[in-house]
Backbone as CSV, one residue per row, in Angstrom:
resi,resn,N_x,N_y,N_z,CA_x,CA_y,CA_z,C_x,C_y,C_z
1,UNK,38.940,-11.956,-28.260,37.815,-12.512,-27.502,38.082,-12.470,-26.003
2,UNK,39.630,-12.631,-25.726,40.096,-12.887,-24.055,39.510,-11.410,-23.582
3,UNK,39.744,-10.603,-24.205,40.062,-8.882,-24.407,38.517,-8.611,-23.582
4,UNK,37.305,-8.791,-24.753,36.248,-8.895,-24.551,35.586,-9.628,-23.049
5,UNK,36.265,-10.479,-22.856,35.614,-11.292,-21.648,35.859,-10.825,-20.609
6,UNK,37.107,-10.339,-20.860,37.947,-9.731,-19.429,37.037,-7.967,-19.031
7,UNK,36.623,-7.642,-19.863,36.152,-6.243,-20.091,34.793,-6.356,-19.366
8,UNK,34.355,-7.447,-19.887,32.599,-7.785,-19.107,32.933,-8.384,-17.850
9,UNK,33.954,-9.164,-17.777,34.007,-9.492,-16.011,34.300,-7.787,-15.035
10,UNK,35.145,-7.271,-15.512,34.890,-5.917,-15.097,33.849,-4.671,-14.849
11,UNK,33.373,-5.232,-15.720,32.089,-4.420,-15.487,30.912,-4.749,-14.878
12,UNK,30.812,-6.755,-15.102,30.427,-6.796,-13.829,30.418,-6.461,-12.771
13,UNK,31.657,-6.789,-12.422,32.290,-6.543,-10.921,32.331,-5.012,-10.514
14,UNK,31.977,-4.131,-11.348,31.934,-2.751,-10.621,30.516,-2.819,-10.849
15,UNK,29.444,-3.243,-11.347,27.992,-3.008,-10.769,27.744,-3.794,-9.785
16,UNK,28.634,-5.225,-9.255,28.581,-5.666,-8.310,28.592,-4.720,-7.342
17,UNK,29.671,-4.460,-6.966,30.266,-3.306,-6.400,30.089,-2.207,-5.962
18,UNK,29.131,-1.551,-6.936,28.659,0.208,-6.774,26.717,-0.420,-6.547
19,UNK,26.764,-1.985,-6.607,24.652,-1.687,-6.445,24.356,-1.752,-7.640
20,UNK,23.067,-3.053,-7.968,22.162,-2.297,-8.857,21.645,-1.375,-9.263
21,UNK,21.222,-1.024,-10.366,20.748,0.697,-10.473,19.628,-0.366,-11.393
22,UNK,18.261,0.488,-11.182,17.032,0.324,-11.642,17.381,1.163,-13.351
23,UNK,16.060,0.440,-14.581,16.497,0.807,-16.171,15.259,2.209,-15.699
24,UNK,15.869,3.376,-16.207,15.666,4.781,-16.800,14.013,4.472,-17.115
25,UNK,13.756,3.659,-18.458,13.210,3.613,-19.158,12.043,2.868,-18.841
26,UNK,12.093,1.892,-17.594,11.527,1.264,-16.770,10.633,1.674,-15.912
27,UNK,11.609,2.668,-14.957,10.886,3.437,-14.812,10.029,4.944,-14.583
28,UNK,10.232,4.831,-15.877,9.306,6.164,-16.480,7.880,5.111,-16.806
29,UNK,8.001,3.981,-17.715,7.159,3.455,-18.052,6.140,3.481,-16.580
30,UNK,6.466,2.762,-15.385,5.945,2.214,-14.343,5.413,3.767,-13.452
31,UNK,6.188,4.535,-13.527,5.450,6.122,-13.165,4.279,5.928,-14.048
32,UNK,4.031,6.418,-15.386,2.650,6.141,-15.734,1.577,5.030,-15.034
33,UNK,2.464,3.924,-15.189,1.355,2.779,-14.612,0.725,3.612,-13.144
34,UNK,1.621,3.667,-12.467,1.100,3.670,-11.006,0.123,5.199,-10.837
35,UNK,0.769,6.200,-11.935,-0.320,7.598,-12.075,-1.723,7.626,-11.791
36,UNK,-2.050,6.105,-11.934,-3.357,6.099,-11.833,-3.872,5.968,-10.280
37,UNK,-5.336,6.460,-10.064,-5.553,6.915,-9.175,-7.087,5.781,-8.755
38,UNK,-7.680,5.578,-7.565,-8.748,5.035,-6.959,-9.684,6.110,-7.264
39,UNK,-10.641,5.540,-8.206,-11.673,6.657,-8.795,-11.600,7.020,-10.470
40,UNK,-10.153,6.765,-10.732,-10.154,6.933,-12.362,-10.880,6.308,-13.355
41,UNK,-11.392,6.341,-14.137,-11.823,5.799,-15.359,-11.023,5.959,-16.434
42,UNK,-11.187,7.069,-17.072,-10.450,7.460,-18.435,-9.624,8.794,-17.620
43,UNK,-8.373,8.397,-18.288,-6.894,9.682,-17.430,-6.385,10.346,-18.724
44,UNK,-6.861,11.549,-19.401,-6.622,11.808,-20.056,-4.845,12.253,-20.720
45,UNK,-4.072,12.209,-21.535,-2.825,12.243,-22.035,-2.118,14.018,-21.015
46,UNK,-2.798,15.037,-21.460,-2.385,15.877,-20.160,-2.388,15.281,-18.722
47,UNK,-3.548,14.985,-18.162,-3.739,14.552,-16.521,-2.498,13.872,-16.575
48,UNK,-1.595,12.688,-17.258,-1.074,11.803,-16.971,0.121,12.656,-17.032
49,UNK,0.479,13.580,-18.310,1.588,13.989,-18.403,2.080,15.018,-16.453
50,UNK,1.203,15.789,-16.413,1.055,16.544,-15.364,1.281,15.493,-13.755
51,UNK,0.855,14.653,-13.653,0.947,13.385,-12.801,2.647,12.792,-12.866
52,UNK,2.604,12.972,-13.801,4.056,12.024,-14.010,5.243,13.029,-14.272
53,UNK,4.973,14.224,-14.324,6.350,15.375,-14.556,7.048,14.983,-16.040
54,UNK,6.857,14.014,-16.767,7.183,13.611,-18.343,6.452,14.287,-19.073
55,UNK,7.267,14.156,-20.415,6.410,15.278,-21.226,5.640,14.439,-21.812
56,UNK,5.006,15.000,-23.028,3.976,14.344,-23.314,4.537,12.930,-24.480
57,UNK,5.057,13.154,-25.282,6.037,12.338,-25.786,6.044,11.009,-25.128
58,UNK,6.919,11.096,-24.320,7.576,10.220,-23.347,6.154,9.372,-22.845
59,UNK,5.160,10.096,-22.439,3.988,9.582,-21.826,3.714,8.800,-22.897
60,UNK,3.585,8.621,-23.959,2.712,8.163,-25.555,4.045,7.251,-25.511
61,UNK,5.165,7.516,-25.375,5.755,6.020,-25.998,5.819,5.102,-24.693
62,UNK,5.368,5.560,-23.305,5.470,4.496,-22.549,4.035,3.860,-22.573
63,UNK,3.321,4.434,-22.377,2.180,3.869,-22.524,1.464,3.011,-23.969
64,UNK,2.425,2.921,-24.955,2.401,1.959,-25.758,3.188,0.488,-25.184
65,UNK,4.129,0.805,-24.785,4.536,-0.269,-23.811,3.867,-0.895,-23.244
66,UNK,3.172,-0.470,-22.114,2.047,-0.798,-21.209,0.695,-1.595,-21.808
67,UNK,0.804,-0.890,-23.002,-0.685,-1.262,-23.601,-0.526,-2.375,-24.407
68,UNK,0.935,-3.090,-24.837,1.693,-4.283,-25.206,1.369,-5.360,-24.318
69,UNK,1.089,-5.185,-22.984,1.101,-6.127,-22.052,0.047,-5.952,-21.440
70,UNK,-0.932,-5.152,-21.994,-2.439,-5.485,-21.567,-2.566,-4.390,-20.411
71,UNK,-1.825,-3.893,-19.822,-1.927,-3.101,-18.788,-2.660,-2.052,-18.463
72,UNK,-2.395,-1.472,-19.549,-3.440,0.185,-19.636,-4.222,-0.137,-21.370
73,UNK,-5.151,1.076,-21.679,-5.917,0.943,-22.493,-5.907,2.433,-23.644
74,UNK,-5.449,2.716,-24.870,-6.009,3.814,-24.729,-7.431,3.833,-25.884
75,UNK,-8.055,4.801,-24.893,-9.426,4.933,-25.498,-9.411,5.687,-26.731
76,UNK,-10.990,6.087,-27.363,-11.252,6.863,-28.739,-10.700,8.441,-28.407
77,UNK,-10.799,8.571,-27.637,-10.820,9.931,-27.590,-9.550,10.371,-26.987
78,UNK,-8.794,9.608,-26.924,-7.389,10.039,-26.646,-6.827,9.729,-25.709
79,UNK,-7.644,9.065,-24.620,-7.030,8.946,-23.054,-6.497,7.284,-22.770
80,UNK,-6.583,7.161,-21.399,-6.253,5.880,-21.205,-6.620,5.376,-20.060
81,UNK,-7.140,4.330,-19.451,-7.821,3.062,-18.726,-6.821,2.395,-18.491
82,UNK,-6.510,1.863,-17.160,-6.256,0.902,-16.730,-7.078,-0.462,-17.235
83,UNK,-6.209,-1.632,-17.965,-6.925,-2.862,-18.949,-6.857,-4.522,-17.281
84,UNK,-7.000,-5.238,-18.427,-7.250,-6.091,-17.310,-6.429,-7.040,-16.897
85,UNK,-4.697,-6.705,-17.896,-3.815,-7.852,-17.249,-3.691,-7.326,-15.424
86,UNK,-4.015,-5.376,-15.108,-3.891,-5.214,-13.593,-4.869,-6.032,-12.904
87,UNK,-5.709,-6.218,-13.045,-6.660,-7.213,-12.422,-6.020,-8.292,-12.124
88,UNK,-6.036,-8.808,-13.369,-4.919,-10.329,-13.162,-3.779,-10.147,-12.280
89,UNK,-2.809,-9.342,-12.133,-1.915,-9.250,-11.337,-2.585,-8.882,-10.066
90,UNK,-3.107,-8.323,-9.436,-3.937,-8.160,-8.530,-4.268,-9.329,-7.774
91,UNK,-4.785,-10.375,-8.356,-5.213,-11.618,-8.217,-4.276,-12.577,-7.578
92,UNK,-3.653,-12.361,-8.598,-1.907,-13.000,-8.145,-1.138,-12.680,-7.052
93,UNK,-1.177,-11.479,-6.654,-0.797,-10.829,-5.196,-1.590,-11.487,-4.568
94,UNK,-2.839,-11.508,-4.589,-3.654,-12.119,-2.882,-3.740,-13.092,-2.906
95,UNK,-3.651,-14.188,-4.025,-3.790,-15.325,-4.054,-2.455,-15.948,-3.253
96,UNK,-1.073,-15.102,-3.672,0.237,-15.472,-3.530,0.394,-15.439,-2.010
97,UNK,-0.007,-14.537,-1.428,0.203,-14.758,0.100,-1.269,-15.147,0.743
98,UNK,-2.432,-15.238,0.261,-3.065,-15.754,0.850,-3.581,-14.770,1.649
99,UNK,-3.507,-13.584,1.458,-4.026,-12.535,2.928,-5.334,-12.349,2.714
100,UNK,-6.356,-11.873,1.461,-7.277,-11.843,2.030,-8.307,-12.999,2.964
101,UNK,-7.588,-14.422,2.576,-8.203,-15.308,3.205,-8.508,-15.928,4.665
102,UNK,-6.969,-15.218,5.180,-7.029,-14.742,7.046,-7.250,-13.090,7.092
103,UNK,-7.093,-12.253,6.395,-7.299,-11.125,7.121,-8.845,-10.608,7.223
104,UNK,-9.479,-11.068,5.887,-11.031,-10.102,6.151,-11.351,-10.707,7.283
105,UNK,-11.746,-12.249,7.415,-12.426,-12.500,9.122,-11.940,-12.083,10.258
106,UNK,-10.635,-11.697,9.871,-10.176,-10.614,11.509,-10.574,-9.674,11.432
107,UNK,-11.048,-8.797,10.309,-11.312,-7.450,10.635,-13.125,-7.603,10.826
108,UNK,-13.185,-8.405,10.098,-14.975,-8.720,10.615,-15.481,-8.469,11.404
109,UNK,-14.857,-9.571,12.372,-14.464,-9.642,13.815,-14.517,-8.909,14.773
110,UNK,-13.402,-8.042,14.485,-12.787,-6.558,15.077,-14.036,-5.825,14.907
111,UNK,-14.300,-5.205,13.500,-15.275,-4.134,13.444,-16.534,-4.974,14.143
112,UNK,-17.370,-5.825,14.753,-18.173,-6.715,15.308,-18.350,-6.326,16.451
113,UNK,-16.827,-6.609,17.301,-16.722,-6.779,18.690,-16.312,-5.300,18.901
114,UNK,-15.899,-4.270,18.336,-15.455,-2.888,18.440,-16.095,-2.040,18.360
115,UNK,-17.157,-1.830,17.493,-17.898,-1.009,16.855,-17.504,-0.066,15.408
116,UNK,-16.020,0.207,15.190,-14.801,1.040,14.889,-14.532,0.169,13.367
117,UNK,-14.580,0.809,12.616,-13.632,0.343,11.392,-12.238,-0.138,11.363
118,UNK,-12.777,-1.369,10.889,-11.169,-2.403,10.838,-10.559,-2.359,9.633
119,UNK,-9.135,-2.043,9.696,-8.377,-2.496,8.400,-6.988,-2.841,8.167
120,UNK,-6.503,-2.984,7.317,-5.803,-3.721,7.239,-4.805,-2.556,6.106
121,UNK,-3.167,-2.594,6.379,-2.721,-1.144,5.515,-1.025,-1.959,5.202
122,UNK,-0.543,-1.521,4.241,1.283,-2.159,3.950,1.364,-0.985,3.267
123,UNK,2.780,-1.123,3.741,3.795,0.292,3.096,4.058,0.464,1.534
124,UNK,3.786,1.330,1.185,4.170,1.922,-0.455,5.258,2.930,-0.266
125,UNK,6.485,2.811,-0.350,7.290,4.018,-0.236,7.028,4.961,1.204
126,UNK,6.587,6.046,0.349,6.937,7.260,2.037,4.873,7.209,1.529
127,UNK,4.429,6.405,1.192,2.713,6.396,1.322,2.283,4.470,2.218
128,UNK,1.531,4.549,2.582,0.660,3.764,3.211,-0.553,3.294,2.800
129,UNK,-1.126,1.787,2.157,-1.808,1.582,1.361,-3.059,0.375,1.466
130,UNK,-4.232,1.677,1.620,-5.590,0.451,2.508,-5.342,-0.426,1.638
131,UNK,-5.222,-2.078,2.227,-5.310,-3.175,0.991,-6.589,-4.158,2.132
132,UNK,-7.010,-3.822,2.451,-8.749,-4.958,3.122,-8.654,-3.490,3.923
133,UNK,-10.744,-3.711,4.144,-11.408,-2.942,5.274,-12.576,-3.119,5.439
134,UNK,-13.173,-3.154,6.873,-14.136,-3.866,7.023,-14.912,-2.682,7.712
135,UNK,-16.037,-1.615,7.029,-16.602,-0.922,7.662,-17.451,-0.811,9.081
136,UNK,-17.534,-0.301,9.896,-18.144,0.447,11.152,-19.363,0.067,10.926
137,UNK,-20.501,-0.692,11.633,-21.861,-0.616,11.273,-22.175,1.440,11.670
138,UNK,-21.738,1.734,12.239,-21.930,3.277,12.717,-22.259,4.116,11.768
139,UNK,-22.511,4.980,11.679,-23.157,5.846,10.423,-22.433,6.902,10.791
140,UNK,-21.630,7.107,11.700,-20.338,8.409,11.481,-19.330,7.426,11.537
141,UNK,-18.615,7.399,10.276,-17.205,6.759,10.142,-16.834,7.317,9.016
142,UNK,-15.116,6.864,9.138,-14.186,7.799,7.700,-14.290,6.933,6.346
143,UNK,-14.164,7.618,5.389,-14.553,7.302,4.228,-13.441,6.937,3.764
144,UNK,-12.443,5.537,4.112,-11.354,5.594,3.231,-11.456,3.909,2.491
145,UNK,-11.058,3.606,1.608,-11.431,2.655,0.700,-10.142,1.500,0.316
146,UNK,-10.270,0.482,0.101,-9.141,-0.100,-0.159,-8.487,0.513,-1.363
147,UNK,-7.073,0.539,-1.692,-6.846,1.019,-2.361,-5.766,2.323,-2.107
148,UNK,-6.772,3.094,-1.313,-6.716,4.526,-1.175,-5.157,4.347,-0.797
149,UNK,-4.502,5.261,-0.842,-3.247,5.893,-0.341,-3.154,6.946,0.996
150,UNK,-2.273,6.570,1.841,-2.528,7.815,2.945,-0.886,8.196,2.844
151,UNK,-1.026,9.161,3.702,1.092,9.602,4.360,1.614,8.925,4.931
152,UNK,2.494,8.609,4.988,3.259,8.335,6.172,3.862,9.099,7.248
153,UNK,2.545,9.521,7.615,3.348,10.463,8.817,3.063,10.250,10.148
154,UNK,2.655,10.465,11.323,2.454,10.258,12.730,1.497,9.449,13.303
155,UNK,0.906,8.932,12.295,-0.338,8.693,12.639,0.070,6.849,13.125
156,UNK,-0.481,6.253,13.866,-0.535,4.871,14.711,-0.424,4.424,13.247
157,UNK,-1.129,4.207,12.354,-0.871,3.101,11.412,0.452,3.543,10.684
158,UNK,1.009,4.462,10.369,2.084,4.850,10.023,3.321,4.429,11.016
159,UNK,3.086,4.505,11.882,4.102,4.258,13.132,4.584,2.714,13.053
160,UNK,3.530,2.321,12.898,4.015,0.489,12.732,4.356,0.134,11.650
161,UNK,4.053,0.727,10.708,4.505,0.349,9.287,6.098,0.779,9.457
162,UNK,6.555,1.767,10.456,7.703,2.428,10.243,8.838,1.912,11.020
163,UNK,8.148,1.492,12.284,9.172,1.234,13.014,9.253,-0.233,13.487
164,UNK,8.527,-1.134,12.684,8.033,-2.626,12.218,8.915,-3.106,10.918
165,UNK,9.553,-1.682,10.262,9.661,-2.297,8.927,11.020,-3.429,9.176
166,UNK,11.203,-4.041,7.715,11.901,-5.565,7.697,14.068,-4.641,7.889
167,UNK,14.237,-5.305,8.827,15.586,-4.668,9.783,15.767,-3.920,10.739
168,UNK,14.479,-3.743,11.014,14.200,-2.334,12.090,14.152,-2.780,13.240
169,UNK,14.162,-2.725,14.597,14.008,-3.453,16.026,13.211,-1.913,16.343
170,UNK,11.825,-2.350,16.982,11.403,-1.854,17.622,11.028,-2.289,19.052
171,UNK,11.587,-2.937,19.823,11.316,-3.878,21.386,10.876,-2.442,22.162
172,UNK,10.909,-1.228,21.928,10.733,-0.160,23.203,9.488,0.426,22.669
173,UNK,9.292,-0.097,21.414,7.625,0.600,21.124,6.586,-0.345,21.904
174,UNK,5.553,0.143,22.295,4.749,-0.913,22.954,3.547,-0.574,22.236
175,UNK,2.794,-1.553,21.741,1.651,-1.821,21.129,0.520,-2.500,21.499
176,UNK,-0.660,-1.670,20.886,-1.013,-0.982,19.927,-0.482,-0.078,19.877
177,UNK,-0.393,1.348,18.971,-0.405,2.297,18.821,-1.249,3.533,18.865
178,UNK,-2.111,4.420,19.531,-3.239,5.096,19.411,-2.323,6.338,18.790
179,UNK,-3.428,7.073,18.211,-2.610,8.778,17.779,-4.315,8.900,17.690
180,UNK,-4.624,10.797,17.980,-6.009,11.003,17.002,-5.722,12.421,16.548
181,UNK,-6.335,12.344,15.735,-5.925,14.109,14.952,-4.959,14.105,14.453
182,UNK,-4.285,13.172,14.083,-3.152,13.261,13.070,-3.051,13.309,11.640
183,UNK,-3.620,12.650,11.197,-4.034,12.555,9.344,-5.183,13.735,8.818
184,UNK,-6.075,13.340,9.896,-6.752,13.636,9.986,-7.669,14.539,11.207
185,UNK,-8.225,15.912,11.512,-8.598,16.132,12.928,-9.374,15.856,13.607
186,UNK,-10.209,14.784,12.388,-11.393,14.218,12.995,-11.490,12.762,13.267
187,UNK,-10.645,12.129,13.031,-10.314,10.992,13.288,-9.083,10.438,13.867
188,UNK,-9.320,9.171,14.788,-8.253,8.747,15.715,-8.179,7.193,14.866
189,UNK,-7.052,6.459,15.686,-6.868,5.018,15.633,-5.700,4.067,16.004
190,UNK,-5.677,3.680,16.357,-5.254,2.324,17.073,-5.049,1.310,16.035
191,UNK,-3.036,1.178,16.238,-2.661,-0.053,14.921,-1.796,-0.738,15.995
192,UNK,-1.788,-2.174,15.310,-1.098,-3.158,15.604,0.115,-3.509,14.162
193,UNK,1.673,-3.941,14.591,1.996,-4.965,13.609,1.291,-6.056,13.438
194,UNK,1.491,-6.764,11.982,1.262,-7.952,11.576,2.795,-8.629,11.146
195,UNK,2.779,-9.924,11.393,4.496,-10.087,10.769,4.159,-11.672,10.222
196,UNK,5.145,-11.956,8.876,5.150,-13.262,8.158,6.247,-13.942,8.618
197,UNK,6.748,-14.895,7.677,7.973,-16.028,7.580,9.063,-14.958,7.931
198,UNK,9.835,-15.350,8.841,11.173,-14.656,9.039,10.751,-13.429,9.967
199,UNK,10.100,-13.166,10.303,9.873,-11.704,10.901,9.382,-10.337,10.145
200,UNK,9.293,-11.012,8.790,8.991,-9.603,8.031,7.740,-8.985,8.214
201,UNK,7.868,-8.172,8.182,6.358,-6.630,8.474,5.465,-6.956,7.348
202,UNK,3.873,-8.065,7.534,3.122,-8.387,6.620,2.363,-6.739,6.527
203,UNK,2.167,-5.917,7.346,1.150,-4.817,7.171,0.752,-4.702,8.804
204,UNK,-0.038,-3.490,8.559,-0.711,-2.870,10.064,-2.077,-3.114,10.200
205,UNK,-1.955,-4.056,11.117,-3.826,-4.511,12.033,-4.452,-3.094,12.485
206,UNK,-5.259,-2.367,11.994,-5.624,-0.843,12.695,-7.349,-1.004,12.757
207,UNK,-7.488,-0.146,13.826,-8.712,0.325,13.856,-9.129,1.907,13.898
208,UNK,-10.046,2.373,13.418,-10.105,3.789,13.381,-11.713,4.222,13.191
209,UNK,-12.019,4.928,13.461,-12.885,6.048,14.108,-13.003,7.222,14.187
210,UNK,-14.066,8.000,14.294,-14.196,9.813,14.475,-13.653,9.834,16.196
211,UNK,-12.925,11.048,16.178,-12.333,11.210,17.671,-13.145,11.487,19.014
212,UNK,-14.368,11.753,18.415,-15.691,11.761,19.576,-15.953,10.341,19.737
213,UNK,-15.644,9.634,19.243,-15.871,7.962,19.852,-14.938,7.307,19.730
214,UNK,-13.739,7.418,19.519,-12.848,6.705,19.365,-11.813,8.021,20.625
215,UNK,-12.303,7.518,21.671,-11.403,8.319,22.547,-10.187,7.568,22.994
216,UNK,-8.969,8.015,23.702,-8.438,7.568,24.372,-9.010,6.481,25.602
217,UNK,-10.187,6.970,26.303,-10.367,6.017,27.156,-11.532,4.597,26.191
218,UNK,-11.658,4.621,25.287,-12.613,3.552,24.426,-11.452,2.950,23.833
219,UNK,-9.946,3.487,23.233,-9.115,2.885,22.596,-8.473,1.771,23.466
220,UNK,-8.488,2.325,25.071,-8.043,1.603,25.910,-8.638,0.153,26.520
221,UNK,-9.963,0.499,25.831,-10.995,-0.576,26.478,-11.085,-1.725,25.430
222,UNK,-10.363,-1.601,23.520,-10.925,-2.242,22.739,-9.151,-2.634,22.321
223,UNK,-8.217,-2.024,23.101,-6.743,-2.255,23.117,-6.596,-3.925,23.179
224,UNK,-6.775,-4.916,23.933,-6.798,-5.894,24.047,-7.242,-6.922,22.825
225,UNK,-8.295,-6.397,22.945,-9.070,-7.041,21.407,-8.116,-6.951,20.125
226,UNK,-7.572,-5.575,19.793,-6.985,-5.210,18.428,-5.588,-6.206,18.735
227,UNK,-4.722,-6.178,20.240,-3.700,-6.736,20.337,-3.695,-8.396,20.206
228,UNK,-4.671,-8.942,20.558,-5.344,-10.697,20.364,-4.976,-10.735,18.578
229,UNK,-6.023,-10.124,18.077,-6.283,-10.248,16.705,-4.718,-10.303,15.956
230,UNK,-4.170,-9.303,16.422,-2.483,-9.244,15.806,-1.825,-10.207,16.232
231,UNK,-1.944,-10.664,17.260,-0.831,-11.969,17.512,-1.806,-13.442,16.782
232,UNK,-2.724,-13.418,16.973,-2.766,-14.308,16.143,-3.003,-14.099,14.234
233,UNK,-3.029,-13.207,13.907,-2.853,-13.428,12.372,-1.892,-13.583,11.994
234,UNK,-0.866,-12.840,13.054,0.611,-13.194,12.878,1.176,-14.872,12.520
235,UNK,0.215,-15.706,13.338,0.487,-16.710,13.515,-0.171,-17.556,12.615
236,UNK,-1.353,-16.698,12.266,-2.086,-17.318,10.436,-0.851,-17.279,9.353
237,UNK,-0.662,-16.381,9.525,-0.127,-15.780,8.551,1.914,-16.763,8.528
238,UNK,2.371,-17.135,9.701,3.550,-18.232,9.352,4.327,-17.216,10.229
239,UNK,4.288,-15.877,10.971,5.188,-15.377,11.673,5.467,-15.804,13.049
């Protein structure tokens, strides 16, 4: 039994040691989950396999998993739905920090006093992820949706998500951020950090626009406004 005990304190102590490592099996399961896309309904057993680089197998026994805990659905005809424990968890996220309850009236606000689509974006990996947006009364504006996924690449709302993130010192960036033609060639925008308890990076205060109205000299004029709004949600928000 000493034999035994001594063997598991060891092996503790070298996963201490070498880092957690995430379960295999975990996530493969959670690749399916997240496969799903803004716009899906029914994701048929190919689409998912093809999405997820797993074969098809693998797809069918994780997604029995999933469908254990209410998560996904699969339909008559072979495919599968997102079910409604994601909702519920969903719920639980905004309820838990409370953001949509200070952030939509800032972007209200913003898109009000701006003219420009307000929103609100937090980091997913090497993607960037609309979570609130408060459309442009304007009838030329970009079509992006909560939800949606963008890059992380050059673009002002990317920039703050990047060089904002939780350990990072950015004191030589000065904010807002403008970029235009970056994601996109027809659209510009202007982000602010947002920050919580401790300093951590709640998400990016942004505004955005087609680059015929959202110029450099209009970004400069509505700069003030977007920078107000960020220091104080910051301060809604416990940062």
């Amino acid at each position: 039994m000493a034999k035994k005990s001594s063997t598991r304190r060891k092996t503790a102590k070298a996963e201490t040691s070498s880092g957690l490592k995430g379960v295999s099996a975990v996530d493969r399961a959670l690749s399916v989950l997240t496969a799903f896309q803004r716009g899906d309904g029914e994701v048929s057993l190919a689409e998912l396999t093809r999405r997820t680089g797993l074969i098809k197998t693998t797809v069918m026994r994780m997604a029995l998993s999933l469908e254990s805990f209410g998560l996904i659905r699969r339909v008559d005809d072979g495919g599968y739905r997102l079910d409604a424990e994601v909702m519920r968890l969903a719920a639980c996220y905004q309820h838990a920090f409370g953001l949509a309850d200070h952030v939509t009236p800032v972007l209200e606000k913003l898109a009000r006093s701006t003219g420009e689509t307000a929103s609100f974006y937090t980091r997913r990996g090497d993607q960037r992820l609309c979570l609130f947006r408060v459309e442009s009364a304007n009838q030329i504006r970009m079509h992006v949706q909560p939800g949606d996924l963008r890059p992380m690449d050059k673009s002002a709302i990317a920039q703050v998500l990047r060089h904002f993130d939780r350990g990072r010192t950015a004191a030589e960036i000065e904010v807002p951020i403008f970029t235009s033609g970056v994601t996109d060639p027809h659209s510009a925008a202007l982000a602010t950090p947002v920050f919580g308890p401790g300093g951590a990076l709640l998400g990016a205060l942004a505004l955005s626009g087609p680059v015929t109205r959202l110029t450099a000299e209009h970004a400069g004029e509505i700069r003030p406004l977007l920078k107000t709004a960020g220091i104080d949600l910051t301060t809604a928000c416990g940062g």
